[in-house]
CSV table of C-alpha atoms in Angstrom, one decimal:
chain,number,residue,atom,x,y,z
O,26,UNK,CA,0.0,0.0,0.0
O,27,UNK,CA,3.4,2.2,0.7
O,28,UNK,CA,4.5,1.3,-2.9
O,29,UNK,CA,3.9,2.9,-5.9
O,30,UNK,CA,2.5,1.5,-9.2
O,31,UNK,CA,6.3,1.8,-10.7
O,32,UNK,CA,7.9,0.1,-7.5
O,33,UNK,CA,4.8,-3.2,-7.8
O,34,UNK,CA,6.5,-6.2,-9.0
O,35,UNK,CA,4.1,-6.3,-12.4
O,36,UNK,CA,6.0,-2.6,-12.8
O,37,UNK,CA,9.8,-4.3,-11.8
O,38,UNK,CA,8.6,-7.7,-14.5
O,39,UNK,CA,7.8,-5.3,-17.3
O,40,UNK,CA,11.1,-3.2,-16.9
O,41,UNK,CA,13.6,-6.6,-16.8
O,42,UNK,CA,11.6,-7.9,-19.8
O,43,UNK,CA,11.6,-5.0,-21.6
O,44,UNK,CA,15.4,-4.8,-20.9
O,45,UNK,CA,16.0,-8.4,-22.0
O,46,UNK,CA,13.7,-8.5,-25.0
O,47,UNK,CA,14.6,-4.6,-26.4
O,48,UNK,CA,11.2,-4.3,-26.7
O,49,UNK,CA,8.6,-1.8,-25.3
O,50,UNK,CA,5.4,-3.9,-23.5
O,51,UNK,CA,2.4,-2.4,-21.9
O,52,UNK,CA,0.9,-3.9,-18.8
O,53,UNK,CA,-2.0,-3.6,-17.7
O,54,UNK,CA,-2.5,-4.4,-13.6
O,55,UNK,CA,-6.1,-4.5,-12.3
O,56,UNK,CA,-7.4,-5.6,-8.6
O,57,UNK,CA,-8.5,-4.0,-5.5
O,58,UNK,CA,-7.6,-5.4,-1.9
O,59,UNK,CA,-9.5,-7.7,-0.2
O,60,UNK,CA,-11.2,-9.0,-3.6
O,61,UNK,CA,-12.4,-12.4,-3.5
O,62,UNK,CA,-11.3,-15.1,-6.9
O,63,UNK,CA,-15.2,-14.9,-7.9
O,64,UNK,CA,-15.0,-10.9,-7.8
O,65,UNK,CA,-11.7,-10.9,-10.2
O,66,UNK,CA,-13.1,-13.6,-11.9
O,67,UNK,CA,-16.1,-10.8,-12.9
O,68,UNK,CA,-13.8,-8.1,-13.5
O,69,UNK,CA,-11.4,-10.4,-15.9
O,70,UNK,CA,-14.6,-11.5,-17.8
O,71,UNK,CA,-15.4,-7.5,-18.5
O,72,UNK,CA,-12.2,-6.3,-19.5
O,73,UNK,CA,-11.5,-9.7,-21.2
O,74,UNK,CA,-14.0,-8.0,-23.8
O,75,UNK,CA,-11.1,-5.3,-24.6
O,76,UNK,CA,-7.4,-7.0,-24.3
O,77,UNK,CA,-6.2,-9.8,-25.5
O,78,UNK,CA,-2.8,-10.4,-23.5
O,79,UNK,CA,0.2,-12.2,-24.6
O,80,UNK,CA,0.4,-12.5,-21.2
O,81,UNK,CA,-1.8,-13.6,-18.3
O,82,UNK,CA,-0.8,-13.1,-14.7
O,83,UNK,CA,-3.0,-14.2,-12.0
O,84,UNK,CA,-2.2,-13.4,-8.3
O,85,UNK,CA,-3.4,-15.1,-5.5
O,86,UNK,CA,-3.3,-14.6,-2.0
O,87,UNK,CA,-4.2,-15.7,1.7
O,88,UNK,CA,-7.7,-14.6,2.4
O,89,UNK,CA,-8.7,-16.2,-1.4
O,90,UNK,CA,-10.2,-19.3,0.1
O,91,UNK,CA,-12.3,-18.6,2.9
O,92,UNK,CA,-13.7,-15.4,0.8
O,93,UNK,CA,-14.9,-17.4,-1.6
O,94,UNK,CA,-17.3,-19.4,0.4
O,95,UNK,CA,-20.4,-17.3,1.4
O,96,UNK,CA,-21.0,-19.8,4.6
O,97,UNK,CA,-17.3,-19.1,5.5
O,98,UNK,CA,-17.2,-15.5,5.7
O,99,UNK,CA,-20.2,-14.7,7.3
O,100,UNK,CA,-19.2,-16.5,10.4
O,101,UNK,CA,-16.3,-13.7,10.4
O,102,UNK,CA,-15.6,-10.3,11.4
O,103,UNK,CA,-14.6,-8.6,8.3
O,104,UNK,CA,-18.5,-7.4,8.0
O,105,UNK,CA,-18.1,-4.4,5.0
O,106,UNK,CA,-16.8,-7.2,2.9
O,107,UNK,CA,-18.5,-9.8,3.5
O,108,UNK,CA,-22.0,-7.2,3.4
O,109,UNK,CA,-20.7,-5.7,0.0
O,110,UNK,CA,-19.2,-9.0,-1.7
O,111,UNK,CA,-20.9,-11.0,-4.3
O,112,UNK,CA,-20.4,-14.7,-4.2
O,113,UNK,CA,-20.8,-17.8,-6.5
O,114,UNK,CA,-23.1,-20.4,-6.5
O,115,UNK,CA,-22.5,-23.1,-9.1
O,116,UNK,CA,-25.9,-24.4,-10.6
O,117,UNK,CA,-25.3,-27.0,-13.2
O,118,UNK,CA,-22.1,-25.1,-15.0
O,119,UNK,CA,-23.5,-21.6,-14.9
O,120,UNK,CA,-22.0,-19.9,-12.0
O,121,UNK,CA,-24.6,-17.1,-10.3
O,122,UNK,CA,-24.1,-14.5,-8.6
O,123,UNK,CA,-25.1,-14.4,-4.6
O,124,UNK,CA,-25.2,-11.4,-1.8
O,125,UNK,CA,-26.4,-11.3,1.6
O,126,UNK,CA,-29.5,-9.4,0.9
O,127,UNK,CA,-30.7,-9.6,5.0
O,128,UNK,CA,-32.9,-6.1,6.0
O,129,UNK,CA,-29.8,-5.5,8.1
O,130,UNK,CA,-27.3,-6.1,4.9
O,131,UNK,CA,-29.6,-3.3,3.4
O,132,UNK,CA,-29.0,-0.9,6.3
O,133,UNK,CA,-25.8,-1.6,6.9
O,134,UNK,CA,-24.7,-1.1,3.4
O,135,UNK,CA,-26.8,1.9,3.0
O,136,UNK,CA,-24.9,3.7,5.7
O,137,UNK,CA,-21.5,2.6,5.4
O,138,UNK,CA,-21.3,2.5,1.7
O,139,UNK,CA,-22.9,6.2,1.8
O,140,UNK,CA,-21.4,7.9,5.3
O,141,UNK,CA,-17.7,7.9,5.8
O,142,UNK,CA,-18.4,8.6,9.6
O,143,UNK,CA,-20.5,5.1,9.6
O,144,UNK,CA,-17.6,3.3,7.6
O,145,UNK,CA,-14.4,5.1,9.8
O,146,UNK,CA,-16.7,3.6,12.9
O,147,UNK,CA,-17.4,0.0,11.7
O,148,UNK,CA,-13.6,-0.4,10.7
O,149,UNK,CA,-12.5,0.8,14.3
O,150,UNK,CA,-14.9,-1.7,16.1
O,151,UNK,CA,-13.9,-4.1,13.8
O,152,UNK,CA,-9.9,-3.5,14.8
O,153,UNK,CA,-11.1,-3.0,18.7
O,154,UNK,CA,-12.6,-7.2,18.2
O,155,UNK,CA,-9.4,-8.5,16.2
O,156,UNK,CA,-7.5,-6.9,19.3
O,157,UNK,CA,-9.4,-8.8,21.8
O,158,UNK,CA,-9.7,-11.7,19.9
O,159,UNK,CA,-6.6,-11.7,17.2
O,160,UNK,CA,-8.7,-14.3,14.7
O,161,UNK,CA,-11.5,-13.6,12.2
O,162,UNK,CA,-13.2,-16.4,12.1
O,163,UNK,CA,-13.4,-16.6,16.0
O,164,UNK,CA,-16.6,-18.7,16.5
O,165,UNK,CA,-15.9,-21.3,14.4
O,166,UNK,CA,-15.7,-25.0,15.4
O,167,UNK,CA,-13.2,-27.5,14.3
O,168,UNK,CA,-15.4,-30.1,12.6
O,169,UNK,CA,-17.1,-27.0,10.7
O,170,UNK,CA,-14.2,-25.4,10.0
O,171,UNK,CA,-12.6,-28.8,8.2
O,172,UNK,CA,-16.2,-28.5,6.5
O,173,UNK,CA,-15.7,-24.9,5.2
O,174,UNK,CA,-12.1,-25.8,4.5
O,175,UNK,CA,-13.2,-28.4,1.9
O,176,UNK,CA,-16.1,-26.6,0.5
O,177,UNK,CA,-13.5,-22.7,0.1
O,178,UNK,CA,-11.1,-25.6,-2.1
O,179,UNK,CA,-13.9,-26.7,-3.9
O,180,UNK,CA,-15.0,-23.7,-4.7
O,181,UNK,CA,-11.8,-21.7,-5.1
O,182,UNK,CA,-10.9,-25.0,-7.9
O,183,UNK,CA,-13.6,-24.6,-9.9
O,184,UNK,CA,-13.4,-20.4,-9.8
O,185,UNK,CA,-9.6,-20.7,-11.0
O,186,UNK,CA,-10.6,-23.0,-13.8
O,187,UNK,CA,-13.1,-21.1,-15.2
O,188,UNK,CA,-10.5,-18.0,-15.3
O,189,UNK,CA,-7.6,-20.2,-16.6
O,190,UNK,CA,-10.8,-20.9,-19.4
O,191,UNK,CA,-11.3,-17.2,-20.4
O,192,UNK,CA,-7.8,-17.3,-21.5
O,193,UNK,CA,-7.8,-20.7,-23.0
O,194,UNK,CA,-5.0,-20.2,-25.8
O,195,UNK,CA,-2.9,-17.6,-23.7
O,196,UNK,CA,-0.2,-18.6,-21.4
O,197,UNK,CA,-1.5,-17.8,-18.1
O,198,UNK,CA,0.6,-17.9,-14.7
O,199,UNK,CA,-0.6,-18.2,-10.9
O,200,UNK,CA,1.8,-16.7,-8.8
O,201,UNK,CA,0.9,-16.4,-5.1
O,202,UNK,CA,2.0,-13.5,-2.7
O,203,UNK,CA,1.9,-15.2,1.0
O,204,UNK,CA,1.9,-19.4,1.6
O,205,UNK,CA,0.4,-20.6,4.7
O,206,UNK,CA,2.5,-22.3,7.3
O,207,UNK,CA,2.9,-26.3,7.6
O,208,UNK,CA,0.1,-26.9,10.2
O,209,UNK,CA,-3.0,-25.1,7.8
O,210,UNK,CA,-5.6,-26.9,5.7
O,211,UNK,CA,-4.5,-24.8,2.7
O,212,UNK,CA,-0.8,-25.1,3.2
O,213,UNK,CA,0.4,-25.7,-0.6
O,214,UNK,CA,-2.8,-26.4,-1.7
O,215,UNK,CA,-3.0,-23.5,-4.0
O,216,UNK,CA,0.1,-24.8,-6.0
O,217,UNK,CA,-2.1,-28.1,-6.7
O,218,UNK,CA,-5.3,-26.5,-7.8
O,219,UNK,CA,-3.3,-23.8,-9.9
O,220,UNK,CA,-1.8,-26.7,-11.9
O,221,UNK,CA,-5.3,-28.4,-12.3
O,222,UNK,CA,-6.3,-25.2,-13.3
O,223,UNK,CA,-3.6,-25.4,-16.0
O,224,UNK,CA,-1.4,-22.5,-14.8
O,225,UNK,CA,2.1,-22.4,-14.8
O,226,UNK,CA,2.3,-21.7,-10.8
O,227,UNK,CA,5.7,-19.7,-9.2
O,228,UNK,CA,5.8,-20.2,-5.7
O,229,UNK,CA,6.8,-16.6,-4.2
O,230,UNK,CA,7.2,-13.2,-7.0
O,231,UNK,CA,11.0,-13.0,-7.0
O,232,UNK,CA,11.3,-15.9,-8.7
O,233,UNK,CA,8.6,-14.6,-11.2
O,234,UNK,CA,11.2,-12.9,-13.7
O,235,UNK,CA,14.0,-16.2,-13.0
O,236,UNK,CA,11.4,-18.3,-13.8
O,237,UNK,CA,9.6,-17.1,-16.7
């Protein structure tokens, strides 16, 4: 968030290729924190209308699987997302979109999304609770929480394939910005869904440029 679009590694990637190749590239980055696979899976779908890379780098990070799975996050603290975020439902092969549409959800996101002062407050009771209790999914047992493990893979599979399928005949990478120590579900599960997926994965971003 300190860094500057020229000091991102997408910026430092396209400056060592350029330098290697003697050729001038244009790169086009595109994200926000804290989105979910499903949400960039929406926003690659639209601007997949317009480009058509040589390219295709996919990044992928810690909170990806458990805000992918509706019945994950809204057993968690991080409410403005999880009120605000579409997510999937897979009927048959068509995937739908999904939002917590509670009269509360409706209130909540009528205020927060449309008063800074309502927003500044939520975030600062939402820091005062990870404080106290220094985990957001608090409240969660551990035979539900194996069950929401297996369902956030599931689902965060089937979302990478259909991205890897938007860009069917392009080269397509996964690269991965954090990996999750030895004793979590998810620990280097990402590297074997990316390769399902048909990506070419690279374990941490320095090795990005080495490897490609």
């Amino acid at each position: 968030p300190t860094a500057s679009n020229n000091d991102m590694w997408y910026s430092v990637f396209a400056q060592k290729f350029e330098l290697y190749t003697n050729k001038k590239i244009h790169v086009l980055a595109g994200g926000s924190s804290g989105w979910s696979t499903f949400q960039q899976y929406l926003f690659i779908k639209e601007i997949k209308r317009s480009y058509d890379p040589d390219l295709f780098i996919f990044q992928f990070c810690e909170n990806d699987f458990s805000a992918n799975l509706y019945n994950f996050e809204k057993l968690g603290l991080l409410r403005q997302q999880f009120l605000n975020r579409p997510y999937v439902n897979f009927v048959d092969k068509n995937l739908i979109s999904i939002k917590e549409n509670s009269s509360f959800s409706r209130v909540f996101r009528f205020f927060v999304n449309n008063f800074r002062v309502f927003s500044k407050l939520d975030a600062l009771i939402q820091k005062y609770q990870f404080e106290k209790i220094n985990s957001q999914f608090p409240y969660i047992e551990k035979n539900l929480e194996n069950k929401l493990n297996q369902e956030a893979l599931s689902v965060t599979t089937k979302l990478l394939i259909e991205i890897r399928k938007l860009f069917n005949d392009t080269p397509a990478i996964l690269i991965n910005c954090y990996d999750y120590d030895k004793n979590n579900y998810f620990y280097k599960k990402w590297e074997k869904i990316g390769i399902r997926s048909n990506f070419y994965v690279i374990i941490e971003l320095q090795n990005l440029w080495e490897k490609y």
